[in-house]
């Protein structure tokens, strides 16, 4: 399975649809800086964020779903993510 990179934007936290595909409820708006792992709900301070099958994943969950993920990214992206994780940890 491959993953894609997602560049977060301002968006609803969730949308609930009925069986006919009509929107029933829209959650509060999240900013581009508010990104959470769809599996464990941890904050994902990465931009772009890793996404597998439509789910944003943190770096703890990503190898559980896509064990070969590191072969799919460039050394530059790994460096960017490392720096973003460091900055996030120091806040």
Tab-separated table of N, CA, C and O in Angstrom:
chain	number	residue	atom	x	y	z
A	1	UNK	N	0.860	-1.184	0.000
A	1	UNK	CA	0.000	0.000	0.000
A	1	UNK	C	0.900	1.239	0.000
A	1	UNK	O	1.889	1.290	0.695
A	2	UNK	N	0.565	2.204	-0.791
A	2	UNK	CA	1.333	3.447	-0.817
A	2	UNK	C	0.579	4.519	-0.050
A	2	UNK	O	-0.615	4.420	0.189
A	3	UNK	N	1.301	5.532	0.340
A	3	UNK	CA	0.653	6.645	1.018
A	3	UNK	C	0.855	7.910	0.212
A	3	UNK	O	1.720	7.979	-0.648
A	4	UNK	N	0.020	8.871	0.485
A	4	UNK	CA	0.108	10.163	-0.189
A	4	UNK	C	0.430	11.233	0.845
A	4	UNK	O	0.356	11.002	2.052
A	5	UNK	N	0.785	12.390	0.359
A	5	UNK	CA	1.064	13.532	1.235
A	5	UNK	C	-0.113	14.488	1.151
A	5	UNK	O	-0.583	14.821	0.076
A	6	UNK	N	-0.574	14.903	2.294
A	6	UNK	CA	-1.729	15.793	2.384
A	6	UNK	C	-1.293	17.124	2.955
A	6	UNK	O	-0.636	17.182	3.994
A	7	UNK	N	-1.661	18.185	2.286
A	7	UNK	CA	-1.376	19.540	2.751
A	7	UNK	C	-2.647	20.087	3.395
A	7	UNK	O	-3.595	20.428	2.688
A	8	UNK	N	-2.688	20.104	4.735
A	8	UNK	CA	-3.919	20.496	5.433
A	8	UNK	C	-4.350	21.927	5.121
A	8	UNK	O	-3.525	22.805	4.889
A	9	UNK	N	-5.653	22.103	5.109
A	9	UNK	CA	-6.264	23.417	4.938
A	9	UNK	C	-7.345	23.564	6.000
A	9	UNK	O	-7.644	22.621	6.729
A	10	UNK	N	-7.951	24.707	6.060
A	10	UNK	CA	-9.084	24.909	6.957
A	10	UNK	C	-10.219	24.003	6.489
A	10	UNK	O	-10.540	23.964	5.303
A	11	UNK	N	-10.792	23.226	7.444
A	11	UNK	CA	-11.799	22.241	7.055
A	11	UNK	C	-12.645	21.859	8.267
A	11	UNK	O	-12.238	22.093	9.404
A	12	UNK	N	-13.801	21.234	8.057
A	12	UNK	CA	-14.602	20.765	9.193
A	12	UNK	C	-13.920	19.569	9.864
A	12	UNK	O	-13.263	18.772	9.195
A	13	UNK	N	-14.073	19.454	11.170
A	13	UNK	CA	-13.458	18.337	11.896
A	13	UNK	C	-14.095	17.010	11.513
A	13	UNK	O	-13.444	15.976	11.540
A	14	UNK	N	-15.370	17.039	11.174
A	14	UNK	CA	-16.049	15.841	10.696
A	14	UNK	C	-17.320	16.235	9.969
A	14	UNK	O	-17.825	17.339	10.125
A	15	UNK	N	-17.817	15.311	9.154
A	15	UNK	CA	-19.088	15.486	8.450
A	15	UNK	C	-19.831	14.157	8.568
A	15	UNK	O	-19.267	13.101	8.274
A	16	UNK	N	-21.068	14.210	9.010
A	16	UNK	CA	-21.889	13.006	9.115
A	16	UNK	C	-22.934	13.040	8.013
A	16	UNK	O	-23.636	14.032	7.842
A	17	UNK	N	-23.011	11.920	7.279
A	17	UNK	CA	-23.955	11.794	6.175
A	17	UNK	C	-25.038	10.781	6.543
A	17	UNK	O	-24.780	9.826	7.277
A	18	UNK	N	-26.229	10.961	5.985
A	18	UNK	CA	-27.279	9.948	6.157
A	18	UNK	C	-27.108	8.889	5.071
A	18	UNK	O	-26.200	8.958	4.248
A	19	UNK	N	-27.977	7.877	5.070
A	19	UNK	CA	-27.863	6.775	4.114
A	19	UNK	C	-28.017	7.220	2.670
A	19	UNK	O	-27.556	6.543	1.748
A	20	UNK	N	-28.662	8.367	2.447
A	20	UNK	CA	-28.866	8.866	1.087
A	20	UNK	C	-27.739	9.778	0.617
A	20	UNK	O	-27.784	10.303	-0.491
A	21	UNK	N	-26.738	9.986	1.486
A	21	UNK	CA	-25.614	10.836	1.115
A	21	UNK	C	-25.819	12.306	1.427
A	21	UNK	O	-25.005	13.141	1.030
A	22	UNK	N	-26.885	12.638	2.132
A	22	UNK	CA	-27.134	14.023	2.516
A	22	UNK	C	-26.390	14.340	3.811
A	22	UNK	O	-26.306	13.500	4.711
A	23	UNK	N	-25.879	15.553	3.920
A	23	UNK	CA	-25.152	15.963	5.123
A	23	UNK	C	-26.137	16.152	6.269
A	23	UNK	O	-27.114	16.885	6.142
A	24	UNK	N	-25.862	15.458	7.383
A	24	UNK	CA	-26.702	15.588	8.572
A	24	UNK	C	-26.082	16.528	9.596
A	24	UNK	O	-26.782	17.256	10.273
A	25	UNK	N	-24.751	16.481	9.715
A	25	UNK	CA	-24.082	17.295	10.730
A	25	UNK	C	-22.668	17.615	10.275
A	25	UNK	O	-21.990	16.778	9.693
A	26	UNK	N	-22.225	18.835	10.573
A	26	UNK	CA	-20.869	19.265	10.262
A	26	UNK	C	-20.221	19.712	11.566
A	26	UNK	O	-20.791	20.503	12.314
A	27	UNK	N	-19.027	19.171	11.841
A	27	UNK	CA	-18.317	19.496	13.080
A	27	UNK	C	-17.659	20.859	13.030
A	27	UNK	O	-17.671	21.540	12.000
A	28	UNK	N	-17.065	21.268	14.146
A	28	UNK	CA	-16.373	22.552	14.209
A	28	UNK	C	-15.230	22.633	13.189
A	28	UNK	O	-14.672	21.608	12.792
A	29	UNK	N	-14.892	23.828	12.802
A	29	UNK	CA	-13.829	24.043	11.822
A	29	UNK	C	-12.462	23.895	12.467
A	29	UNK	O	-12.222	24.412	13.558
A	30	UNK	N	-11.576	23.171	11.774
A	30	UNK	CA	-10.184	23.032	12.199
A	30	UNK	C	-9.303	23.884	11.300
A	30	UNK	O	-9.564	23.996	10.102
A	31	UNK	N	-8.258	24.457	11.877
A	31	UNK	CA	-7.304	25.222	11.075
A	31	UNK	C	-6.315	24.261	10.422
A	31	UNK	O	-6.284	23.065	10.731
A	32	UNK	N	-5.475	24.780	9.557
A	32	UNK	CA	-4.470	23.946	8.888
A	32	UNK	C	-3.467	23.387	9.885
A	32	UNK	O	-2.827	22.369	9.618
A	33	UNK	N	-3.319	24.006	11.054
A	33	UNK	CA	-2.381	23.541	12.072
A	33	UNK	C	-2.981	22.471	12.980
A	33	UNK	O	-2.264	21.880	13.786
A	34	UNK	N	-4.269	22.223	12.874
A	34	UNK	CA	-4.928	21.226	13.712
A	34	UNK	C	-5.143	19.950	12.909
A	34	UNK	O	-6.124	19.804	12.202
A	35	UNK	N	-4.178	19.032	13.029
A	35	UNK	CA	-4.238	17.775	12.297
A	35	UNK	C	-4.051	16.649	13.307
A	35	UNK	O	-3.131	16.687	14.123
A	36	UNK	N	-4.916	15.649	13.243
A	36	UNK	CA	-4.892	14.553	14.201
A	36	UNK	C	-4.881	13.214	13.475
A	36	UNK	O	-5.509	13.061	12.433
A	37	UNK	N	-4.196	12.252	14.070
A	37	UNK	CA	-4.126	10.900	13.523
A	37	UNK	C	-5.516	10.275	13.568
A	37	UNK	O	-6.196	10.315	14.592
A	38	UNK	N	-5.930	9.697	12.461
A	38	UNK	CA	-7.247	9.077	12.390
A	38	UNK	C	-7.314	7.739	13.126
A	38	UNK	O	-8.398	7.211	13.338
A	39	UNK	N	-6.169	7.196	13.546
A	39	UNK	CA	-6.181	5.933	14.279
A	39	UNK	C	-6.088	6.137	15.795
A	39	UNK	O	-6.838	5.535	16.539
A	40	UNK	N	-5.144	6.977	16.235
A	40	UNK	CA	-4.934	7.122	17.684
A	40	UNK	C	-5.305	8.500	18.215
A	40	UNK	O	-5.229	8.743	19.414
A	41	UNK	N	-5.672	9.413	17.325
A	41	UNK	CA	-6.084	10.770	17.674
A	41	UNK	C	-4.946	11.644	18.203
A	41	UNK	O	-5.181	12.683	18.798
A	42	UNK	N	-3.695	11.226	17.987
A	42	UNK	CA	-2.547	12.042	18.384
A	42	UNK	C	-2.423	13.224	17.431
A	42	UNK	O	-2.826	13.154	16.266
A	43	UNK	N	-1.855	14.305	17.925
A	43	UNK	CA	-1.605	15.460	17.059
A	43	UNK	C	-0.546	15.082	16.028
A	43	UNK	O	0.415	14.382	16.331
A	44	UNK	N	-0.739	15.539	14.796
A	44	UNK	CA	0.216	15.277	13.715
A	44	UNK	C	0.786	16.630	13.285
A	44	UNK	O	0.160	17.362	12.528
A	45	UNK	N	1.993	16.959	13.778
A	45	UNK	CA	2.584	18.267	13.472
A	45	UNK	C	3.356	18.291	12.160
A	45	UNK	O	4.277	19.074	11.994
A	46	UNK	N	3.021	17.411	11.235
A	46	UNK	CA	3.751	17.291	9.980
A	46	UNK	C	2.996	17.957	8.847
A	46	UNK	O	1.794	17.790	8.713
A	47	UNK	N	3.732	18.712	8.041
A	47	UNK	CA	3.131	19.343	6.880
A	47	UNK	C	4.121	19.239	5.733
A	47	UNK	O	5.158	19.878	5.790
A	48	UNK	N	3.855	18.390	4.768
A	48	UNK	CA	2.619	17.664	4.516
A	48	UNK	C	2.475	16.470	5.461
A	48	UNK	O	3.461	15.928	5.947
A	49	UNK	N	1.248	16.073	5.699
A	49	UNK	CA	0.949	14.960	6.591
A	49	UNK	C	0.817	13.666	5.786
A	49	UNK	O	0.268	13.675	4.696
A	50	UNK	N	1.307	12.533	6.342
A	50	UNK	CA	1.152	11.261	5.634
A	50	UNK	C	-0.289	10.762	5.693
A	50	UNK	O	-0.933	10.837	6.739
A	51	UNK	N	-0.778	10.277	4.573
A	51	UNK	CA	-2.152	9.789	4.499
A	51	UNK	C	-2.158	8.440	3.774
A	51	UNK	O	-1.562	8.297	2.711
A	52	UNK	N	-2.828	7.449	4.378
A	52	UNK	CA	-2.967	6.117	3.777
A	52	UNK	C	-4.449	5.795	3.720
A	52	UNK	O	-5.139	5.826	4.733
A	53	UNK	N	-4.931	5.511	2.521
A	53	UNK	CA	-6.336	5.149	2.361
A	53	UNK	C	-7.305	6.201	2.876
A	53	UNK	O	-8.353	5.868	3.412
A	54	UNK	N	-6.949	7.464	2.742
A	54	UNK	CA	-7.827	8.540	3.197
A	54	UNK	C	-7.699	8.864	4.670
A	54	UNK	O	-8.396	9.737	5.175
A	55	UNK	N	-6.795	8.187	5.391
A	55	UNK	CA	-6.601	8.436	6.812
A	55	UNK	C	-5.250	9.086	7.069
A	55	UNK	O	-4.216	8.559	6.639
A	56	UNK	N	-5.248	10.199	7.793
A	56	UNK	CA	-4.002	10.838	8.199
A	56	UNK	C	-3.439	10.020	9.355
A	56	UNK	O	-4.168	9.622	10.265
A	57	UNK	N	-2.119	9.758	9.305
A	57	UNK	CA	-1.482	8.938	10.329
A	57	UNK	C	-0.292	9.648	10.948
A	57	UNK	O	0.449	10.346	10.257
A	58	UNK	N	-0.113	9.450	12.255
A	58	UNK	CA	1.076	9.956	12.939
A	58	UNK	C	2.233	9.008	12.636
A	58	UNK	O	2.048	7.926	12.070
A	59	UNK	N	3.443	9.389	13.030
A	59	UNK	CA	4.595	8.546	12.737
A	59	UNK	C	4.650	7.294	13.599
A	59	UNK	O	5.432	6.389	13.325
A	60	UNK	N	3.827	7.214	14.638
A	60	UNK	CA	3.716	5.984	15.429
A	60	UNK	C	2.825	4.973	14.699
A	60	UNK	O	3.109	3.781	14.696
A	61	UNK	N	1.732	5.436	14.124
A	61	UNK	CA	0.771	4.545	13.451
A	61	UNK	C	1.161	4.220	12.015
A	61	UNK	O	0.817	3.150	11.509
A	62	UNK	N	1.868	5.120	11.348
A	62	UNK	CA	2.215	4.920	9.940
A	62	UNK	C	2.920	3.589	9.679
A	62	UNK	O	2.503	2.840	8.789
A	63	UNK	N	3.960	3.196	10.464
A	63	UNK	CA	4.609	1.916	10.174
A	63	UNK	C	3.723	0.696	10.458
A	63	UNK	O	3.943	-0.368	9.889
A	64	UNK	N	2.714	0.861	11.296
A	64	UNK	CA	1.803	-0.255	11.568
A	64	UNK	C	0.912	-0.531	10.355
A	64	UNK	O	0.552	-1.668	10.088
A	65	UNK	N	0.558	0.522	9.631
A	65	UNK	CA	-0.317	0.386	8.463
A	65	UNK	C	0.491	0.210	7.183
A	65	UNK	O	0.117	-0.544	6.297
A	66	UNK	N	1.599	0.933	7.082
A	66	UNK	CA	2.442	0.877	5.882
A	66	UNK	C	3.899	0.677	6.313
A	66	UNK	O	4.650	1.636	6.457
A	67	UNK	N	4.298	-0.594	6.549
A	67	UNK	CA	5.651	-0.869	7.046
A	67	UNK	C	6.769	-0.341	6.135
A	67	UNK	O	7.835	0.013	6.617
A	68	UNK	N	6.539	-0.262	4.851
A	68	UNK	CA	7.572	0.186	3.920
A	68	UNK	C	7.543	1.669	3.623
A	68	UNK	O	8.091	2.104	2.613
A	69	UNK	N	6.940	2.465	4.494
A	69	UNK	CA	6.749	3.891	4.196
A	69	UNK	C	8.061	4.636	3.989
A	69	UNK	O	8.138	5.520	3.150
A	70	UNK	N	9.113	4.272	4.720
A	70	UNK	CA	10.370	5.037	4.626
A	70	UNK	C	11.014	4.916	3.253
A	70	UNK	O	11.729	5.818	2.829
A	71	UNK	N	10.744	3.827	2.545
A	71	UNK	CA	11.286	3.656	1.193
A	71	UNK	C	10.571	4.549	0.192
A	71	UNK	O	11.037	4.741	-0.920
A	72	UNK	N	9.423	5.104	0.603
A	72	UNK	CA	8.607	5.906	-0.316
A	72	UNK	C	8.841	7.413	-0.180
A	72	UNK	O	8.235	8.189	-0.908
A	73	UNK	N	9.687	7.819	0.767
A	73	UNK	CA	9.914	9.254	0.957
A	73	UNK	C	11.372	9.601	0.707
A	73	UNK	O	12.260	8.762	0.840
A	74	UNK	N	11.595	10.841	0.372
A	74	UNK	CA	12.947	11.317	0.098
A	74	UNK	C	13.656	11.664	1.402
A	74	UNK	O	13.007	11.946	2.420
A	75	UNK	N	14.981	11.674	1.388
A	75	UNK	CA	15.726	12.103	2.580
A	75	UNK	C	15.346	13.528	3.009
A	75	UNK	O	15.304	13.830	4.202
A	76	UNK	N	15.031	14.389	2.037
A	76	UNK	CA	14.640	15.756	2.371
A	76	UNK	C	13.343	15.777	3.183
A	76	UNK	O	13.230	16.485	4.184
A	77	UNK	N	12.357	14.979	2.775
A	77	UNK	CA	11.098	14.939	3.518
A	77	UNK	C	11.314	14.387	4.923
A	77	UNK	O	10.752	14.900	5.889
A	78	UNK	N	12.154	13.372	5.055
A	78	UNK	CA	12.472	12.845	6.390
A	78	UNK	C	13.088	13.927	7.259
A	78	UNK	O	12.752	14.062	8.445
A	79	UNK	N	13.985	14.723	6.693
A	79	UNK	CA	14.614	15.816	7.431
A	79	UNK	C	13.581	16.866	7.837
A	79	UNK	O	13.562	17.324	8.986
A	80	UNK	N	12.703	17.231	6.925
A	80	UNK	CA	11.651	18.214	7.229
A	80	UNK	C	10.773	17.699	8.359
A	80	UNK	O	10.484	18.423	9.315
A	81	UNK	N	10.353	16.448	8.289
A	81	UNK	CA	9.505	15.881	9.342
A	81	UNK	C	10.234	15.828	10.680
A	81	UNK	O	9.662	16.103	11.720
A	82	UNK	N	11.534	15.469	10.656
A	82	UNK	CA	12.318	15.443	11.903
A	82	UNK	C	12.343	16.822	12.554
A	82	UNK	O	12.157	16.962	13.757
A	83	UNK	N	12.572	17.850	11.731
A	83	UNK	CA	12.614	19.223	12.242
A	83	UNK	C	11.251	19.653	12.782
A	83	UNK	O	11.153	20.310	13.818
A	84	UNK	N	10.177	19.283	12.090
A	84	UNK	CA	8.832	19.631	12.553
A	84	UNK	C	8.514	18.924	13.865
A	84	UNK	O	7.893	19.505	14.751
A	85	UNK	N	8.935	17.667	14.012
A	85	UNK	CA	8.701	16.940	15.260
A	85	UNK	C	9.487	17.573	16.403
A	85	UNK	O	8.982	17.702	17.518
A	86	UNK	N	10.740	17.988	16.145
A	86	UNK	CA	11.550	18.660	17.172
A	86	UNK	C	10.893	19.949	17.618
A	86	UNK	O	10.800	20.251	18.802
A	87	UNK	N	10.459	20.750	16.658
A	87	UNK	CA	9.815	22.029	16.970
A	87	UNK	C	8.543	21.810	17.770
A	87	UNK	O	8.238	22.547	18.707
A	88	UNK	N	7.780	20.794	17.426
A	88	UNK	CA	6.542	20.491	18.123
A	88	UNK	C	6.809	20.042	19.558
A	88	UNK	O	6.077	20.408	20.478
A	89	UNK	N	7.858	19.256	19.759
A	89	UNK	CA	8.190	18.755	21.095
A	89	UNK	C	8.674	19.869	22.020
A	89	UNK	O	8.469	19.802	23.230
A	90	UNK	N	9.258	20.909	21.449
A	90	UNK	CA	9.794	22.000	22.279
A	90	UNK	C	8.742	23.044	22.640
A	90	UNK	O	8.979	23.927	23.425
A	91	UNK	N	7.544	22.927	22.058
A	91	UNK	CA	6.483	23.903	22.355
A	91	UNK	C	5.816	23.619	23.674
A	91	UNK	O	5.692	22.599	24.187
